[in-house]
GROMACS .gro file of C-alpha atoms in nm:
model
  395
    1UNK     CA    1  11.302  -1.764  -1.520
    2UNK     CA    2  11.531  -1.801  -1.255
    3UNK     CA    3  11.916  -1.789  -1.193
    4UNK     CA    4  11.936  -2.160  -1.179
    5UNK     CA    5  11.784  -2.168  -1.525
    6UNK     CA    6  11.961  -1.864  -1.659
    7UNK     CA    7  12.258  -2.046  -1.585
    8UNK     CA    8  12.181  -2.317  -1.699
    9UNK     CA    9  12.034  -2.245  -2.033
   10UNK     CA   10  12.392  -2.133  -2.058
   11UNK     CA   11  12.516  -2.458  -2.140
   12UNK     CA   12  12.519  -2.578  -2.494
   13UNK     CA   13  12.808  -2.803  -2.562
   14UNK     CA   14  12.552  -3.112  -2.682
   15UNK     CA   15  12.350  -2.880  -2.912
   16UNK     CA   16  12.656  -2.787  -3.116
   17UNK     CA   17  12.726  -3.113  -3.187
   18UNK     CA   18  12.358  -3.216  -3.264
   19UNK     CA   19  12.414  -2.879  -3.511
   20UNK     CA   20  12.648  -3.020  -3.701
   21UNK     CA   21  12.478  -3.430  -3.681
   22UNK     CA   22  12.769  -3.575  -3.495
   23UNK     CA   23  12.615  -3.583  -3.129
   24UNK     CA   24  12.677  -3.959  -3.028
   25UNK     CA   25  12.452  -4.015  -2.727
   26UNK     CA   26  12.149  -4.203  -2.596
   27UNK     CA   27  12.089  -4.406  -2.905
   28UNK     CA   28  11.823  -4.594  -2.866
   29UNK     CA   29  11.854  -4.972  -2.912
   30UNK     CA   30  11.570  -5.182  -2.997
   31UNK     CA   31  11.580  -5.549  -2.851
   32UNK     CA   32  11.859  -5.734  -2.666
   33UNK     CA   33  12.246  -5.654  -2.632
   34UNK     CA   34  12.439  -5.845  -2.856
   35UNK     CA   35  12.752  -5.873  -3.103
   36UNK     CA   36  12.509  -5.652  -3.334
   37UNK     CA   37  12.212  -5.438  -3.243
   38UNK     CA   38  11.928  -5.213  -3.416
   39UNK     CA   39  11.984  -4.911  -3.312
   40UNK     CA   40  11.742  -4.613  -3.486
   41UNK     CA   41  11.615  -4.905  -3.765
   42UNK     CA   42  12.010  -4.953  -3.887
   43UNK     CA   43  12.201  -5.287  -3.747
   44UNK     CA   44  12.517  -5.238  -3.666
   45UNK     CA   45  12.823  -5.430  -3.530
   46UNK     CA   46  12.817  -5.393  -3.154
   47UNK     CA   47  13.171  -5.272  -3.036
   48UNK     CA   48  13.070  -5.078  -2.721
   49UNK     CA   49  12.980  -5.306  -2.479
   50UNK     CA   50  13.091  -5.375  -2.139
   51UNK     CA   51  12.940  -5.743  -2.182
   52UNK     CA   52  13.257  -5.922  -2.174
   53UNK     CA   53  13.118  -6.266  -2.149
   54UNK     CA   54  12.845  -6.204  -2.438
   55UNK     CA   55  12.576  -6.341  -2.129
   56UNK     CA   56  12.341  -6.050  -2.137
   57UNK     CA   57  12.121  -6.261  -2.423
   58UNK     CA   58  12.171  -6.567  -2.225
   59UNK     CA   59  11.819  -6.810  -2.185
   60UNK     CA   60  11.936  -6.899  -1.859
   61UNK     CA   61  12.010  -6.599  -1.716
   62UNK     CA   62  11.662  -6.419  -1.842
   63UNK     CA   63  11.507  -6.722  -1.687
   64UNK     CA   64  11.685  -6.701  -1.382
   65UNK     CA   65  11.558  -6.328  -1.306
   66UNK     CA   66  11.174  -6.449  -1.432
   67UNK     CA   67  11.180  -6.703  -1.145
   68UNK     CA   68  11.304  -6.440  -0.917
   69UNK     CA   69  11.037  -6.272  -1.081
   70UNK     CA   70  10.825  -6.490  -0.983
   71UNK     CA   71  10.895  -6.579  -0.652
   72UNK     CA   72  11.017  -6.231  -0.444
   73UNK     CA   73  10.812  -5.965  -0.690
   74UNK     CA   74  10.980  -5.666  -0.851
   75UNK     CA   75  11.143  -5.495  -0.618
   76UNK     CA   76  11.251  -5.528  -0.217
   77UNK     CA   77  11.040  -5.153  -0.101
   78UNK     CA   78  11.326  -5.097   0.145
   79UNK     CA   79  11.678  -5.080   0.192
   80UNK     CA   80  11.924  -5.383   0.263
   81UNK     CA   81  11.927  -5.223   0.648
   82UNK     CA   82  11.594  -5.285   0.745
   83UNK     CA   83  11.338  -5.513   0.537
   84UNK     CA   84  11.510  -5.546   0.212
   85UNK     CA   85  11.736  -5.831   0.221
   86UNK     CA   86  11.652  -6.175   0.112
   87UNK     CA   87  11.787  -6.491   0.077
   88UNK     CA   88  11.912  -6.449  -0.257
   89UNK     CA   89  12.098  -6.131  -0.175
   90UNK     CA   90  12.307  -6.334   0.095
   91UNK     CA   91  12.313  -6.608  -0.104
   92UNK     CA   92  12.517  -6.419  -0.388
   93UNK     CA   93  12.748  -6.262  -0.138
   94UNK     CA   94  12.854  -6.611   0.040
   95UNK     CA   95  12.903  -6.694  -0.372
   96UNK     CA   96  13.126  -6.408  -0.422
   97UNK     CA   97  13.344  -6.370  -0.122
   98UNK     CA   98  13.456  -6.776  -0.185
   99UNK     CA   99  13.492  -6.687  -0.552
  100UNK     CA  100  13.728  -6.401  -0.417
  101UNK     CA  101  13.868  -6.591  -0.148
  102UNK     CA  102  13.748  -6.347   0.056
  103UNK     CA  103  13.594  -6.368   0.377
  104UNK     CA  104  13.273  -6.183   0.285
  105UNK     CA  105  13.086  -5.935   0.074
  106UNK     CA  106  12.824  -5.720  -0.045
  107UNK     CA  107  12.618  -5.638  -0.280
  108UNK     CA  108  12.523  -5.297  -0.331
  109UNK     CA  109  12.219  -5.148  -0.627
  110UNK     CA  110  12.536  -5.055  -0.881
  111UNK     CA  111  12.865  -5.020  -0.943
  112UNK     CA  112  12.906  -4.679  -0.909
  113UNK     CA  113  12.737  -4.693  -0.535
  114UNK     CA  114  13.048  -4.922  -0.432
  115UNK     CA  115  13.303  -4.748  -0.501
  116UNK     CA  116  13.152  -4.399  -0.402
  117UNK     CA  117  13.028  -4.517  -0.079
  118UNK     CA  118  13.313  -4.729   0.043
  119UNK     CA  119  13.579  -4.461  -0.005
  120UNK     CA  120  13.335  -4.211   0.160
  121UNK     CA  121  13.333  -4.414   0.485
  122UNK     CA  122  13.665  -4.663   0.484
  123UNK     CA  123  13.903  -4.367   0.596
  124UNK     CA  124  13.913  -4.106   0.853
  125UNK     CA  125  14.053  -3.759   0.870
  126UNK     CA  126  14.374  -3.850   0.980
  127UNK     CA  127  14.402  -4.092   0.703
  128UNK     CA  128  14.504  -4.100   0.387
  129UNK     CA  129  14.330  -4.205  -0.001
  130UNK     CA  130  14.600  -4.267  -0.270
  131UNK     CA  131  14.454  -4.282  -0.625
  132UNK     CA  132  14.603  -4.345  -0.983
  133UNK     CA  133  14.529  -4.046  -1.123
  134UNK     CA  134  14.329  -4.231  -1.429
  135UNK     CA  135  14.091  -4.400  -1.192
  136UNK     CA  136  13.712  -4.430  -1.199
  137UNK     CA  137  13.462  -4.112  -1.224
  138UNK     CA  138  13.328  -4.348  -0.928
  139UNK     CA  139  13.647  -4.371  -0.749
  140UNK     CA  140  13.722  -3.958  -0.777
  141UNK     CA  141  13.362  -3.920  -0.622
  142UNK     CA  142  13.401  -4.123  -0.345
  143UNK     CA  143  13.736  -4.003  -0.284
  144UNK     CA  144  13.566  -3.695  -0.273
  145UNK     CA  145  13.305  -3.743  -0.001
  146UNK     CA  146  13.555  -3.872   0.201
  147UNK     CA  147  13.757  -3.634   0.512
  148UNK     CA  148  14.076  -3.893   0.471
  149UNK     CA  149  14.378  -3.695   0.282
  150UNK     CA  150  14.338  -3.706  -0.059
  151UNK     CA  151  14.702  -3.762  -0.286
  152UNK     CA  152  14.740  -3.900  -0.636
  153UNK     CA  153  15.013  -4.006  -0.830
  154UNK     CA  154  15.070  -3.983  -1.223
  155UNK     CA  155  14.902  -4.322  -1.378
  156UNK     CA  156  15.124  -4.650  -1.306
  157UNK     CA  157  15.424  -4.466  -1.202
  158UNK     CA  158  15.535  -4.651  -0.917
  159UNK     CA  159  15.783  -4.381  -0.865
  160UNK     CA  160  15.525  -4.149  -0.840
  161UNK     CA  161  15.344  -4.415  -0.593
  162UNK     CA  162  15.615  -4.409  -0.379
  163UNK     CA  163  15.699  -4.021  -0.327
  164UNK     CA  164  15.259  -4.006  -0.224
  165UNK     CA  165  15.350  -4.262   0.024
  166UNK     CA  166  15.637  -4.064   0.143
  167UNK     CA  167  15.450  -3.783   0.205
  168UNK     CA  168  15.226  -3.977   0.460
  169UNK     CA  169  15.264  -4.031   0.829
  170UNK     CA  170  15.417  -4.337   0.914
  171UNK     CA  171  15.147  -4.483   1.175
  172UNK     CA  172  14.829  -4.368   0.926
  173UNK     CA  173  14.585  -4.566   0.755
  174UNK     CA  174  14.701  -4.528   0.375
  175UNK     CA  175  14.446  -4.674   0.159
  176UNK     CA  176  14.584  -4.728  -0.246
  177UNK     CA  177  14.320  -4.740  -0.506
  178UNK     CA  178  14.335  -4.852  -0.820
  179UNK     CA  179  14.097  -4.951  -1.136
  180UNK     CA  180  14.273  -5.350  -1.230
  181UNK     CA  181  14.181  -5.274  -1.584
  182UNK     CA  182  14.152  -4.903  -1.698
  183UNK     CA  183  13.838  -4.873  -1.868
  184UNK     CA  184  13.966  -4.658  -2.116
  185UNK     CA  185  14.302  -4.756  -2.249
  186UNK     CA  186  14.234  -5.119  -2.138
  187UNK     CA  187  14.597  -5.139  -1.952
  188UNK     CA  188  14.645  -5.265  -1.627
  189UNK     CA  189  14.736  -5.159  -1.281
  190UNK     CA  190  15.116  -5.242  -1.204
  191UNK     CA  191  14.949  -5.470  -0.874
  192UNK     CA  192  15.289  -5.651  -0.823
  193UNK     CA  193  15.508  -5.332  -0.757
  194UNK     CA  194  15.202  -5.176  -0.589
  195UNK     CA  195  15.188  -5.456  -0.380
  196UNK     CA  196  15.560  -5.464  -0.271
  197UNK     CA  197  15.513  -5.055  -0.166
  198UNK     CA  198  15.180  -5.170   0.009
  199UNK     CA  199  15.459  -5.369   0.267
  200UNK     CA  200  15.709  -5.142   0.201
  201UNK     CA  201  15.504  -4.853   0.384
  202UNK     CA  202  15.248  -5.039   0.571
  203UNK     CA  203  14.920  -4.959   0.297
  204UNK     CA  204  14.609  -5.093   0.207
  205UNK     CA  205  14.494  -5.221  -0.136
  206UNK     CA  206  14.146  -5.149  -0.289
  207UNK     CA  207  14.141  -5.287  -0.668
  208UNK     CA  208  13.822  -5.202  -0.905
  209UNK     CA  209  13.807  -5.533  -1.076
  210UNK     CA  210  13.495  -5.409  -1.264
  211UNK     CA  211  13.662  -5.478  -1.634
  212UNK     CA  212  13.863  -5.774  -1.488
  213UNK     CA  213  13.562  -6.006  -1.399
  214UNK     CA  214  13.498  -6.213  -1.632
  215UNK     CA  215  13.821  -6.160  -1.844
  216UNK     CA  216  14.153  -6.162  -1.635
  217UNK     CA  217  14.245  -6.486  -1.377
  218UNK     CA  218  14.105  -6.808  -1.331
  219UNK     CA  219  13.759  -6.869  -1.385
  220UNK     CA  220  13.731  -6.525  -1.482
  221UNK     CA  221  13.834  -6.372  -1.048
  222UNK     CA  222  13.975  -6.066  -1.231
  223UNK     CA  223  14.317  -5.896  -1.242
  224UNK     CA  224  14.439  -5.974  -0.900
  225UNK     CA  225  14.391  -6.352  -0.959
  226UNK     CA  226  14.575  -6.287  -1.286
  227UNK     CA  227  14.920  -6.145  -1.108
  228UNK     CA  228  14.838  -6.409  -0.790
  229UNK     CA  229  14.814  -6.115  -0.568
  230UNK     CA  230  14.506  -6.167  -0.414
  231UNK     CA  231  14.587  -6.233  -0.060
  232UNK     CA  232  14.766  -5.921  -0.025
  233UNK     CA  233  14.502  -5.730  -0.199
  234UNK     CA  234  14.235  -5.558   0.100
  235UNK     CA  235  13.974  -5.486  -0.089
  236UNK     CA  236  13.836  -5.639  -0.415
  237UNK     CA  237  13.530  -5.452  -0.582
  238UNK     CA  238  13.330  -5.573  -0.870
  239UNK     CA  239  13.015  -5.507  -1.101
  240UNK     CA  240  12.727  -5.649  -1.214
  241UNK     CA  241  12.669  -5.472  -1.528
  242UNK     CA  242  12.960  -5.616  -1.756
  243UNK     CA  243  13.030  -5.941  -1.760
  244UNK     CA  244  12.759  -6.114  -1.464
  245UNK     CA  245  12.533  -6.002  -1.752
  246UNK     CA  246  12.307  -5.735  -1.476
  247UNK     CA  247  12.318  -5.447  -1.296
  248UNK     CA  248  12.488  -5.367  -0.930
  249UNK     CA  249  12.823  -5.408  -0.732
  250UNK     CA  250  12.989  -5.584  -0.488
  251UNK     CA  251  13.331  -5.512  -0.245
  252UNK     CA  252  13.471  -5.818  -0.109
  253UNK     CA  253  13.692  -5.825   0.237
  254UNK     CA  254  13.771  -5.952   0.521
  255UNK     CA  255  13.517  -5.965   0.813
  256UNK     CA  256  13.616  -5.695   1.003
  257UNK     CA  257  13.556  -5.427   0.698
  258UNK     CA  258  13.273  -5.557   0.596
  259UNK     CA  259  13.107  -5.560   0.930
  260UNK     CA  260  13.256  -5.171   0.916
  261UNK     CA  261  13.102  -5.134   0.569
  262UNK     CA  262  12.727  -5.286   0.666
  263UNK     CA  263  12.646  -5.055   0.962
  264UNK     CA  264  12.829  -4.698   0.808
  265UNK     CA  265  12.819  -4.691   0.407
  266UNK     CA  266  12.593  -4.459   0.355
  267UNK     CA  267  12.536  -4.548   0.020
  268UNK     CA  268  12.438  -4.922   0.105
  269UNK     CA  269  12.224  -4.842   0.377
  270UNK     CA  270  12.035  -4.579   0.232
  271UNK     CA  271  11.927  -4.738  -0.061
  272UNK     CA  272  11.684  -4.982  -0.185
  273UNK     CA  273  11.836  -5.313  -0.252
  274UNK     CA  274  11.908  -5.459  -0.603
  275UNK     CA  275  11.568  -5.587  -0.743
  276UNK     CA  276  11.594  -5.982  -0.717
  277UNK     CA  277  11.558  -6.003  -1.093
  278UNK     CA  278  11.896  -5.842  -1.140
  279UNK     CA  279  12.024  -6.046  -0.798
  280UNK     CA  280  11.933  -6.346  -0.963
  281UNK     CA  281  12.028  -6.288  -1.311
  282UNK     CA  282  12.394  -6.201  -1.177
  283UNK     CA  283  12.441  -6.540  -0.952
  284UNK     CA  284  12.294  -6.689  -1.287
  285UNK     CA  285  12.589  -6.563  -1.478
  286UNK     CA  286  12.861  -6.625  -1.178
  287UNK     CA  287  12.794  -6.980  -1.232
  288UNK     CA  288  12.763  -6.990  -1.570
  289UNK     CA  289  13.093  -6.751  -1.599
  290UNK     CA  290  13.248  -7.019  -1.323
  291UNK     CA  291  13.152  -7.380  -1.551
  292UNK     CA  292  13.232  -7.232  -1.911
  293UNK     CA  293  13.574  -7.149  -1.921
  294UNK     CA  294  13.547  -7.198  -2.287
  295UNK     CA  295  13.417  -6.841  -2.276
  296UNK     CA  296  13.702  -6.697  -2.146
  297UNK     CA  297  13.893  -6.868  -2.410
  298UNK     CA  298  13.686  -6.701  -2.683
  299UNK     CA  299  13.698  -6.362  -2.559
  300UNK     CA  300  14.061  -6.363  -2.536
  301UNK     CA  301  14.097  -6.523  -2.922
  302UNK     CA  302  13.885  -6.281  -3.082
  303UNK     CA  303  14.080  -5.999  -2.841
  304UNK     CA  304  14.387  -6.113  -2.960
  305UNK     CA  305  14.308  -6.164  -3.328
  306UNK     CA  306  14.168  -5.766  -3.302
  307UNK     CA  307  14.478  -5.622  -3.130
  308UNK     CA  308  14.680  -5.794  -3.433
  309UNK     CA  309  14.464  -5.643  -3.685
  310UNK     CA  310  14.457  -5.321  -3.540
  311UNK     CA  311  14.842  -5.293  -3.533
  312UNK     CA  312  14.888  -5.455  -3.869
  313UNK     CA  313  14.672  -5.154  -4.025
  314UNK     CA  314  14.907  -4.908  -3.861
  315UNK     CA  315  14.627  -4.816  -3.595
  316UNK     CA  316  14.767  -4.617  -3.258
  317UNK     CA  317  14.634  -4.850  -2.928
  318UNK     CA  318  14.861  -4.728  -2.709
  319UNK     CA  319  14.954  -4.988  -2.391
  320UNK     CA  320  14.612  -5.189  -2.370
  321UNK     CA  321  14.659  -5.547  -2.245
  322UNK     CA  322  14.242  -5.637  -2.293
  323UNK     CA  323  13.951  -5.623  -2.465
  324UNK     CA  324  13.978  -5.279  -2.459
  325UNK     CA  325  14.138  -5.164  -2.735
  326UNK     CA  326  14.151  -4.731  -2.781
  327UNK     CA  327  14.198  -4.618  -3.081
  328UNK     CA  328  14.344  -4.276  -3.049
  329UNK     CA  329  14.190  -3.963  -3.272
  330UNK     CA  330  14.416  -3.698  -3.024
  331UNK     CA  331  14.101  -3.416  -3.106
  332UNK     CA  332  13.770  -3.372  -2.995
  333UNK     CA  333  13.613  -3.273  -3.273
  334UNK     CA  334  13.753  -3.598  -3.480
  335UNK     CA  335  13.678  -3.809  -3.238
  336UNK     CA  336  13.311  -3.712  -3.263
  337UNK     CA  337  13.305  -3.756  -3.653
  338UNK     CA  338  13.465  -4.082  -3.611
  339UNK     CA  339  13.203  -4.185  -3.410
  340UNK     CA  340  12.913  -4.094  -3.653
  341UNK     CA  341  13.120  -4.199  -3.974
  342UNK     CA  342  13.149  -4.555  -3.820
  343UNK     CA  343  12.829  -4.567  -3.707
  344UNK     CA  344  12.724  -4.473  -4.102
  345UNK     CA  345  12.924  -4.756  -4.215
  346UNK     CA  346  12.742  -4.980  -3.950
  347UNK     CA  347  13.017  -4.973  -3.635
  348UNK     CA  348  12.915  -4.913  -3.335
  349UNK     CA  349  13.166  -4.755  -3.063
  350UNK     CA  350  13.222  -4.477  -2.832
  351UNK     CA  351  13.369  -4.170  -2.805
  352UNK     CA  352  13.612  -4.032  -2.475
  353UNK     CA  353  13.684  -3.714  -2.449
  354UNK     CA  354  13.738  -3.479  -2.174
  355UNK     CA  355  13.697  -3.543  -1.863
  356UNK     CA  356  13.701  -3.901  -1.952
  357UNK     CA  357  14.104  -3.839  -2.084
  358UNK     CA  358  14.324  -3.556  -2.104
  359UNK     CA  359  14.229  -3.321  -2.468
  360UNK     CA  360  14.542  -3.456  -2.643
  361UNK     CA  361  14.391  -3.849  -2.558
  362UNK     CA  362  14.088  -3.829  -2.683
  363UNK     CA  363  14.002  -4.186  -2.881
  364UNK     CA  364  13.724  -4.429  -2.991
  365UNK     CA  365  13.683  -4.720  -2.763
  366UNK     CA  366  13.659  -5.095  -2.931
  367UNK     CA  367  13.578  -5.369  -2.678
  368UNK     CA  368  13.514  -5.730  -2.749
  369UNK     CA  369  13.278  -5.984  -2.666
  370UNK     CA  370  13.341  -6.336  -2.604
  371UNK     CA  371  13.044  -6.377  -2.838
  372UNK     CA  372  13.208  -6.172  -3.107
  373UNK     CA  373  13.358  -6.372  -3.450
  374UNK     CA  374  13.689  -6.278  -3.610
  375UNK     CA  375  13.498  -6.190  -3.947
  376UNK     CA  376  13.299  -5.924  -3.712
  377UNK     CA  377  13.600  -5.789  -3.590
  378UNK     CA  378  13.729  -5.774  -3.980
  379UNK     CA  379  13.408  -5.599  -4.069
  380UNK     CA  380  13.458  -5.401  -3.802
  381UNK     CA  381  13.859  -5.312  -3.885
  382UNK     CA  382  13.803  -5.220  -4.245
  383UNK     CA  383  13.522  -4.975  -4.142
  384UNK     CA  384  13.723  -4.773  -3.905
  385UNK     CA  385  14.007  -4.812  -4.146
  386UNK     CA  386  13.814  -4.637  -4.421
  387UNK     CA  387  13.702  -4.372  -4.163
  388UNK     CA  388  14.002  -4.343  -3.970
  389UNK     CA  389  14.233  -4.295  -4.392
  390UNK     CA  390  13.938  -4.038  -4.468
  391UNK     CA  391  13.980  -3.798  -4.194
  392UNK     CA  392  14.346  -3.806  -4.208
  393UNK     CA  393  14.432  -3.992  -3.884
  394UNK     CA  394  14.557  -4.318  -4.038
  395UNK     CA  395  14.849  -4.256  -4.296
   0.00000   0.00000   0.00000
């Protein structure tokens, strides 16, 4: 054996938890995503999606990727750079830069490839990346690769905000990121006041609308649509994989950056393009997303009928403004036997602990579908209630 492995044999974190039959990970789920699920033989009540719209059942949609299927084959065998762009790709791009109001856009093979590869290229060394310090694993990385100046400031202190931007040269590029939604205590980013420092000290904008689309603004644009901030917003970046009902990414611009983006992210250029199953199945939901705002309406009922429940019982949900709702546990090991005593009494949701939040944050994470009925979400509140009064959380 060699050092790599005798390292790495070092590392047993999961197997003390599978010890002790609380390890919550790679469950395996047998047929579609949906308000409940089979996971292991045992339904249970679905509370741990990222499907926000309640599309990723959706006949149209799975038909839509079949004909895509159909006509382009299962994959593109090359990257968007040299033979593996289609139609459809471009098509969905013009789609979402209009539905951004935008000037264009694209489409990248996830989420996480967006934001990593963007940041690594949009800023040079004399530059500077400004990040809420509760921002996307995706973000951090691409902040990472990147030679700009790296600050952050504490999360939505705009006081904090400012003193980063004081510490910048005047006549540098200084390029403010921020998540619209925070994907773990379901607030949102403070885009008004970020946008007055933005033309206070001459800044960019990038926003990570990936838990806005579909939920936040009209016809579901996101959080920037929501505060009417949109024009003065420079970059807009989006998923697939939540509510368009698929899997990739998209960053929306003006022309000049995403001519920029095309030729140098390395991360769109380098890698195969997004099957056109999952290209269709994504326009599919856009325009189903854009002609049933009915959806919308759901989601945020159901939301709003949870966050009332959820306080009535006494529950701690911090500052969440979404279908996010955390439920705190404030200990790692609790939060783990929460987990497995709701999924006993047939609720699904998921842990965050470290590095996902600081030790004394760790919580459970309930999100809602637009599918979702209030006598789920009452199913669903008792449960954790009886879990949450057992172990002492809930007084």
């Amino acid at each position: 054996m060699g050092l790599l492995q005798e390292k790495l044999k070092l590392y047993r974190e999961p197997q003390k938890y599978m010890a002790q039959g609380v390890y919550p990970y790679f469950r395996e789920i047998y047929g579609k995503q949906g308000t409940e699920v089979n996971m292991g033989g045992q339904n249970v009540l679905m509370f741990g999606s990222n499907a926000y719209t309640g599309l990723t059942g959706d006949q149209r949609i799975i038909d839509a990727a079949k004909a895509a299927l159909d006509k382009y084959g299962s994959g593109c065998a090359g990257s968007r750079f040299l033979n593996g762009t289609l139609d459809l790709h471009v098509q969905l791009e013009k789609e979402l830069a209009e539905f951004e109001h935008k000037d264009d856009a694209l489409c990248f093979s996830t989420g996480f490839f967006v934001n990593s590869g963007v940041l690594a290229v949009i800023c040079g060394r004399e530059d500077y990346i400004i990040c809420d310090e509760r921002d996307h694993a995706s973000i951090v990385d691409g902040r990472r690769l990147s030679f700009a100046k790296q600050l952050k400031f504490k999360h939505n202190d705009m006081a904090d905000l400012e003193k980063q931007l004081q510490k910048c040269e005047p006549n540098a590029v200084k390029l403010i990121v921020v998540d619209g939604v925070f994907s773990m205590e379901g607030d949102l980013a403070k885009l008004p006041e970020i946008v007055e420092l933005k033309k206070k000290y001459n800044a960019s904008i990038m926003v990570d609308e990936a838990h806005g689309l579909g939920v936040f603004g009209k016809e579901g644009r996101g959080v920037c649509d929501h505060f009417g901030v949109t024009d003065d917003i420079d970059l807009i970046m989006g998923t697939f994989s939540k509510s368009l009902a698929s899997i990739g990414g998209f960053i929306a611009a003006d022309f000049d950056t995403i001519n920029w983006l095309r030729h140098t992210c390395r991360t769109y250029i380098f890698s195969a393009s997004n099957t056109p199953a999952a290209t269709a199945a994504a326009r599919e939901a856009l325009h189903i997303m854009r002609s049933e705002p009915e959806r919308m309406e759901k989601l945020w009922k159901v939301t709003n009928y949870a966050l009332k429940r959820f306080r009535e019982e006494g529950f701690e949900i911090g500052d969440t403004e979404s279908p996010i709702i955390p439920l705190y546990v404030r200990d790692v090991e609790k939060t783990f036997v929460v987990t497995k005593m709701a999924f006993d009494n047939g609720v699904f949701i998921n842990p965050v602990i470290p590095p996902a939040c600081a030790p004394q944050d760790t919580l459970v994470r309930f999100a809602l579908m637009a599918t979702h009925t209030e006598e789920q979400v009452e199913r669903g509140v008792q449960a954790l209630k009886k879990v949450f009064t057992e172990l002492g959380i809930l007084k």
